[in-house]
Coordinates of C-alpha atoms (C1' of nucleotides) in Angstrom, one line a residue:
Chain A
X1020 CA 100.2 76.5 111.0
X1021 CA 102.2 76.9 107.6
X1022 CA 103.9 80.5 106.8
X1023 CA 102.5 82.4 104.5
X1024 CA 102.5 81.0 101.1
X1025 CA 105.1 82.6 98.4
X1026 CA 102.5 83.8 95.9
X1027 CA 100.3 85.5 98.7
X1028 CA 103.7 87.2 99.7
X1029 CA 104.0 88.1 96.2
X1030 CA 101.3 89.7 96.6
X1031 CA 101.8 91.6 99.7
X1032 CA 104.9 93.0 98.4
X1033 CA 103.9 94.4 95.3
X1034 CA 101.1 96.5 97.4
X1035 CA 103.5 97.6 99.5
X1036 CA 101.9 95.9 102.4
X1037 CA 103.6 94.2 105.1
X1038 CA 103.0 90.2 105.0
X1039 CA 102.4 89.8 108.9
X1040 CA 100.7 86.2 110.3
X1041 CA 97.2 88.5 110.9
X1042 CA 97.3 90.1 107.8
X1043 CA 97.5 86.8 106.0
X1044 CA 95.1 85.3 108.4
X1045 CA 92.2 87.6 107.0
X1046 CA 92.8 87.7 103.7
X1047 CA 93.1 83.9 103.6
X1048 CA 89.5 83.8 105.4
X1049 CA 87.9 86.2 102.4
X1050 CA 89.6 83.9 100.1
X1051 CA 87.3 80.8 100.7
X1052 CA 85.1 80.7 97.6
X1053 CA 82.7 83.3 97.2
X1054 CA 83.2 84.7 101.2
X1055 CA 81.5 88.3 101.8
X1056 CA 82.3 88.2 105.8
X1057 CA 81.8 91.4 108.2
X1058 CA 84.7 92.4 110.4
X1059 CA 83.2 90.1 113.5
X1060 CA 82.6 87.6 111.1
X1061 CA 86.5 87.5 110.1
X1062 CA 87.3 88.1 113.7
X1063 CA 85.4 85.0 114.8
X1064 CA 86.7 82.5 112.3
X1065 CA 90.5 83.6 112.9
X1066 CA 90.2 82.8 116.0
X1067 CA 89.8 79.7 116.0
X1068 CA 93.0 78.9 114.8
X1069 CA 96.5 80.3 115.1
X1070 CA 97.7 82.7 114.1
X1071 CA 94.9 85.1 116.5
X1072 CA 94.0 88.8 115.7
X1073 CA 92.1 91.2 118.0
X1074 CA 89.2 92.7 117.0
X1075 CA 91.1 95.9 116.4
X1076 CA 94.0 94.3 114.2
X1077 CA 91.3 92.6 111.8
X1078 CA 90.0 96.0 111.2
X1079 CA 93.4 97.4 110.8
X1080 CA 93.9 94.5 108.6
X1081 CA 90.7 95.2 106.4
X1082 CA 91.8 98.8 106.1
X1083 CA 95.5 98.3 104.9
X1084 CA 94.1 95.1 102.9
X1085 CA 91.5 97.4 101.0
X1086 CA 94.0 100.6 100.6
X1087 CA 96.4 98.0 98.4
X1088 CA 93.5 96.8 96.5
X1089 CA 93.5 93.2 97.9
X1090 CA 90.7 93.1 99.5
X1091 CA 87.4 95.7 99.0
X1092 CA 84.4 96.7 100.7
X1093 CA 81.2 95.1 99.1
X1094 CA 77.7 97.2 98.5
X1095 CA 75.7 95.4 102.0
X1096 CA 72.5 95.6 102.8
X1097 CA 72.7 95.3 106.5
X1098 CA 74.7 98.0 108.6
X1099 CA 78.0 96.0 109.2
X1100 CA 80.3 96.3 106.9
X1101 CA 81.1 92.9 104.3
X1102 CA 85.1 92.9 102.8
X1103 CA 85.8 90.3 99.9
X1104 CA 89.3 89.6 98.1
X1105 CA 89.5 91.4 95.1
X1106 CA 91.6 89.6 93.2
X1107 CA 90.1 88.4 90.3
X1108 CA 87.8 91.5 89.0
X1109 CA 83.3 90.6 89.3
X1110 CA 80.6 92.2 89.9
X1111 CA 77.7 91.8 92.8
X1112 CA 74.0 90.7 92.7
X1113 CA 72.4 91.9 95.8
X1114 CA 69.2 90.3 96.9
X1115 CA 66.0 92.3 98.1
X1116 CA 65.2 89.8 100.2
X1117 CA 67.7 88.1 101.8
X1118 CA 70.6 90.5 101.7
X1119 CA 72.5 88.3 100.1
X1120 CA 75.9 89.3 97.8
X1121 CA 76.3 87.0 95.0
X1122 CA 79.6 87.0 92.4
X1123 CA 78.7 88.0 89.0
X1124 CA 81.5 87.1 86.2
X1125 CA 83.3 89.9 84.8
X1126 CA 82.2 91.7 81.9
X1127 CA 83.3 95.1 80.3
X1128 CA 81.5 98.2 79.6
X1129 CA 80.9 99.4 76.2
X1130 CA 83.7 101.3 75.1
X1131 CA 83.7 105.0 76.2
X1132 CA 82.1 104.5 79.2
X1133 CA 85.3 104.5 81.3
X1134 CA 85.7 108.5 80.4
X1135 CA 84.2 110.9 82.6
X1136 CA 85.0 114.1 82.5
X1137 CA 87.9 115.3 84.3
X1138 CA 87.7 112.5 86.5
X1139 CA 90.5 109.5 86.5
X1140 CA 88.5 106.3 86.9
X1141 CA 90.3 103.7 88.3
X1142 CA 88.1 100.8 88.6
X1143 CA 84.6 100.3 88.5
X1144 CA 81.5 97.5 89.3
X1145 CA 78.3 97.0 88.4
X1146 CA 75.7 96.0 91.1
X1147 CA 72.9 94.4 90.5
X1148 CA 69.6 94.1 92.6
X1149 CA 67.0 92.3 92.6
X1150 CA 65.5 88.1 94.1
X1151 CA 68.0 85.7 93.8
X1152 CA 67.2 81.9 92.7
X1153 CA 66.6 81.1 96.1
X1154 CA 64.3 83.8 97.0
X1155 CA 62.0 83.3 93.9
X1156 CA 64.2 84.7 91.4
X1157 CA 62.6 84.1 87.7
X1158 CA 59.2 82.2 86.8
X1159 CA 57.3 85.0 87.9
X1160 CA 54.4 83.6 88.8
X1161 CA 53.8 80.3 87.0
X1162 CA 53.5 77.4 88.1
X1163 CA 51.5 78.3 91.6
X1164 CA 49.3 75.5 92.3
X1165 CA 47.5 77.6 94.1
Chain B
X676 CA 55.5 126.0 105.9
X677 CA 53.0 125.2 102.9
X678 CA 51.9 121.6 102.5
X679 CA 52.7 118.5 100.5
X680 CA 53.2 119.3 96.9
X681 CA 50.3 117.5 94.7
X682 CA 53.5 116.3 92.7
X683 CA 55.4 114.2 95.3
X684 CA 51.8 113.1 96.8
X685 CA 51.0 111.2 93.8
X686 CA 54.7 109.3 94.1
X687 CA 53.9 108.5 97.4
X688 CA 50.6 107.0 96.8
X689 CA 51.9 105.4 93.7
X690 CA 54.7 103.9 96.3
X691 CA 51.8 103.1 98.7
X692 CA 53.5 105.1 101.6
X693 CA 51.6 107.4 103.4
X694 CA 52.5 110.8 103.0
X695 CA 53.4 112.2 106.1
X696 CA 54.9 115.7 106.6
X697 CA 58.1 114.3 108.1
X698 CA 58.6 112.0 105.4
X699 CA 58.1 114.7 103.1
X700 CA 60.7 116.9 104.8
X701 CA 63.5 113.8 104.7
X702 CA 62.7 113.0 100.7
X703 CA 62.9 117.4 99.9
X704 CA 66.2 117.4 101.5
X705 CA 67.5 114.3 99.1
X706 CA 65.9 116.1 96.6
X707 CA 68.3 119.4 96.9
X708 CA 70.6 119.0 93.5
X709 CA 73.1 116.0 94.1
X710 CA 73.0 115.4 97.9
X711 CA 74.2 112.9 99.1
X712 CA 73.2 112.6 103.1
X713 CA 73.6 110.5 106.0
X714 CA 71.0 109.9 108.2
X715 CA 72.2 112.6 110.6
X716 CA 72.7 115.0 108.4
X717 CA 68.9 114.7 107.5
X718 CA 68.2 115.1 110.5
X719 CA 70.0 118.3 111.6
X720 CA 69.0 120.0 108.0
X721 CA 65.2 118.9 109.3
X722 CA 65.3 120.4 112.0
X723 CA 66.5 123.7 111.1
X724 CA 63.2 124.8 110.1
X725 CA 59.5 122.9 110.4
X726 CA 58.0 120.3 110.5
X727 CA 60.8 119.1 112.9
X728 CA 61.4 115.0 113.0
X729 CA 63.3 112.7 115.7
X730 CA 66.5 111.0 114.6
X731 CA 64.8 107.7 114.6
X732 CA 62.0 109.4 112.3
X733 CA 64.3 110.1 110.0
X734 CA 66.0 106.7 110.2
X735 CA 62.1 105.1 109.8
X736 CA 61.6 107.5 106.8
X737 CA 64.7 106.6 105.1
X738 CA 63.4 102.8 105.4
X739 CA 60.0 103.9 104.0
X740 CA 60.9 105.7 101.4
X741 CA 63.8 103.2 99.9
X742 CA 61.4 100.4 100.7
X743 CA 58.9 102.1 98.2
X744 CA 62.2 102.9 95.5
X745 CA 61.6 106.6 95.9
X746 CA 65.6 107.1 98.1
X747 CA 68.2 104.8 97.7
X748 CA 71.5 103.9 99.4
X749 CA 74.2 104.9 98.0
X750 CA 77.9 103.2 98.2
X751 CA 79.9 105.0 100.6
X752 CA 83.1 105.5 102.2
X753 CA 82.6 106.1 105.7
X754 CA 80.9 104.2 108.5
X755 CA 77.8 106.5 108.1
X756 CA 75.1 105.4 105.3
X757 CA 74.2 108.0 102.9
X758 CA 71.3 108.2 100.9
X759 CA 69.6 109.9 97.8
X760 CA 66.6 110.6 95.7
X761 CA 66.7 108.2 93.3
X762 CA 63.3 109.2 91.3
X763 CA 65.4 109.5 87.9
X764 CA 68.0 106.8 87.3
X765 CA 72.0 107.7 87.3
X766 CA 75.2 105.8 88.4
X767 CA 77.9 106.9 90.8
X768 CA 81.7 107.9 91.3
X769 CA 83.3 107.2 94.1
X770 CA 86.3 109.6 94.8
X771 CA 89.1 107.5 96.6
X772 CA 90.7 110.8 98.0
X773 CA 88.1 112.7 99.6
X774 CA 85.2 110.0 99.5
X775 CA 82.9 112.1 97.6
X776 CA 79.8 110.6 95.8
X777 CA 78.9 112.4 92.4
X778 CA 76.0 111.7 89.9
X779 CA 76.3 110.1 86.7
X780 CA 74.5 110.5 83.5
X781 CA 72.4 107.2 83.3
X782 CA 73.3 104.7 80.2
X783 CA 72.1 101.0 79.4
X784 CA 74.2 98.1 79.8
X785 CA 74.9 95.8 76.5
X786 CA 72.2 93.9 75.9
X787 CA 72.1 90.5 77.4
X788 CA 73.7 91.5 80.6
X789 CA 70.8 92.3 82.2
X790 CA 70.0 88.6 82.1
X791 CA 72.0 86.7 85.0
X792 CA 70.8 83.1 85.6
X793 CA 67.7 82.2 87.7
X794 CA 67.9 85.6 89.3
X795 CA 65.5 88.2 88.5
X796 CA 66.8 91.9 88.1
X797 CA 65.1 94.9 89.1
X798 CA 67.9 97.3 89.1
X799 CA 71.6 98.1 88.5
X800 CA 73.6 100.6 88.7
X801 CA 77.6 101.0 87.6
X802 CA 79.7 102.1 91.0
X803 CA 82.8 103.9 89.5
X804 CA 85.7 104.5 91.7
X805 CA 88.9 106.6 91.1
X806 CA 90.3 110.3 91.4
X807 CA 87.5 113.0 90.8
X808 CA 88.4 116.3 89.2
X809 CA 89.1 118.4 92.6
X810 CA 91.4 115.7 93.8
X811 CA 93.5 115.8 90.8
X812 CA 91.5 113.9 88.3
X813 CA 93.2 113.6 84.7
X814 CA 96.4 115.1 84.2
X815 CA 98.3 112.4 85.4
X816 CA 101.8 113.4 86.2
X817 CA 101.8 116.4 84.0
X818 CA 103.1 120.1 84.9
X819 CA 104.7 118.4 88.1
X820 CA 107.5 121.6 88.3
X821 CA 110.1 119.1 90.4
Chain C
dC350 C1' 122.4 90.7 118.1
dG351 C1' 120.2 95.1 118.7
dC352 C1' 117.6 99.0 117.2
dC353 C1' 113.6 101.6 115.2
dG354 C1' 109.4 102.1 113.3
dA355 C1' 105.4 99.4 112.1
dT356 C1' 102.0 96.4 114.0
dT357 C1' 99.2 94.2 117.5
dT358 C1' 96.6 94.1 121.6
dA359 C1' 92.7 94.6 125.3
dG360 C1' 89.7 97.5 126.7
dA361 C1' 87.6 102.1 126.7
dT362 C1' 85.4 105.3 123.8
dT363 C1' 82.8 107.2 120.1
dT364 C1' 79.5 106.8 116.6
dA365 C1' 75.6 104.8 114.1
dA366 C1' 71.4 102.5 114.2
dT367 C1' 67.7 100.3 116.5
dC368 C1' 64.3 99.6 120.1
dT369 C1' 60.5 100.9 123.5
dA370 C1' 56.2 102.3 125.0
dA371 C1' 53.3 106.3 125.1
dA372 C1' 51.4 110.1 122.4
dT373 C1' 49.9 111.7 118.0
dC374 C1' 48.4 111.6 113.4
dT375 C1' 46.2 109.7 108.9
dA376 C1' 42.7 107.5 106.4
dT377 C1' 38.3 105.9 106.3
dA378 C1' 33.7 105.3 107.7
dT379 C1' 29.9 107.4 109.8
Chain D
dA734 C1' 32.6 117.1 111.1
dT735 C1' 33.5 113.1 114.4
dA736 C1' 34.9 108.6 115.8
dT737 C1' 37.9 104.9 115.3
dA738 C1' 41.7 101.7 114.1
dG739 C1' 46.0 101.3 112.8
dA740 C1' 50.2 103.5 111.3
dT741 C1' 53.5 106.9 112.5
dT742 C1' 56.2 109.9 115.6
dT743 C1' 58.8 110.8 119.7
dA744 C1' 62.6 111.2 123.4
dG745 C1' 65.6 108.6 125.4
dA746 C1' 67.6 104.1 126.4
dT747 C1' 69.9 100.3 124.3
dT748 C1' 72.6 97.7 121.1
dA749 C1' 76.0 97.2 117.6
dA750 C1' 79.9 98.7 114.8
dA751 C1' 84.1 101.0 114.4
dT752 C1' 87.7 103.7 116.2
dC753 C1' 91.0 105.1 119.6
dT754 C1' 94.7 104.6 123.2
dA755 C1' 99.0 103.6 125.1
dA756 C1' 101.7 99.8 126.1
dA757 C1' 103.8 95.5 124.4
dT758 C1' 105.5 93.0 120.5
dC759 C1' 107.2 92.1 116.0
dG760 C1' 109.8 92.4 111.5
dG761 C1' 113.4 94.0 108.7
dC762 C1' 118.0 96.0 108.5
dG763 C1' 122.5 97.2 109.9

DNA sequence: CGCCGATTTAGATTTAATCTAAATCTATAT
DNA sequence: ATATAGATTTAGATTAAATCTAAATCGGCG
């Protein structure tokens, strides 16, 4: 296994974070396109490959991952917690029926919005609910043969 | 203890869920100005006057009642789930101190974002996260006296 | 190289949520 | 009002998720 690339390390560094094998090992999993994994999840697939993590250091991992803003904790519909990198900025469509997360591009909020009150926002998302494409998603009812 | 109110009867038959005291009790504790409770804490509020409900009663009244739209889930920081009444619309902040969930006013997203794909929408709501006011909010480095 | 504090580990523990099967209740028809 | 069928509730057991513990190991720095 390869050491941790430079630009992750980059990365790492300027969240204050220390670049261990494990650390890498989970973000690199939530980094495969479009990944919203629970903790077991994550624990399963690093483990079959070096480097290994316990289930206790992937967890560790998540929480010292989402405190630098790397990774976050996505809306889920089921009761284990899903983590995705938070790199690049989106927001999430959430199925009704299948639980599934989906990536939405990035958009703003009309300006003004980002003000409230007292209160210093920091970031934000916008989640979305609703059937996904797979699940029926639009043509609400044409084309039943029936 | 008087009965159902003729009020939240109707949004229960409208929601096709049968209107049971217990589910009553679960919704009227959401209802209380801005809570935002987990499952347990339903269920020790409850129970602290009649009708009483079982912990997994309140867990099967939570389903019911965010199945018919009446309770949602609300993003949260801990391992527990929290919940609230979501019979008027509003979106959420996220304190990243203490992990407090506050109401926000409801607004409408630009035009056209409502619109993603093949997917059909049914609901949204913006997740702000940052510093609320008790934490330390706005003011951000200002009257520091070192 | 050798030290110190941060990190990792396996397994136990705690906490949250679900399941089970029997008892009870609600809506509807009589 | 009474009977009936199916939904709901219940206490407690069970499963699943996350955290904790204390010892071993690692990473960065002198």
């Amino acid at each position: 296994m390869s050491s941790i690339s430079t630009e992750l390390r980059q990365a790492f560094l300027a969240a204050d974070v220390r670049p261990t094998v494990q650390r890498y090992a989970v973000l690199h999993h939530l980094l495969r396109d479009g990944v919203h994994a629970t903790a077991e999840e994550i624990f399963r697939a690093v483990n079959r490959q070096d480097p290994r993590a316990s289930r206790a250091t992937v967890y560790n991992s998540l929480k010292s991952l989402t405190r630098a803003g790397l990774v976050r904790e996505v809306i889920s519909e089921g009761k284990a917690a899903r983590y995705d990198a938070s790199l690049r900025p989106h927001h999430h469509f959430v199925c009704e029926r299948c639980g599934q997360v989906e990536d939405i591009a990035w958009f703003e909020l009309p300006a003004g919005k980002q003000a409230l009150g007292a209160r210093r926002v920091r970031s934000f998302e916008v989640v979305f609910r609703g059937v996904c494409e797979k699940c029926g998603g639009s043509q609400p009812r044409t084309g039943e043969t029936t």
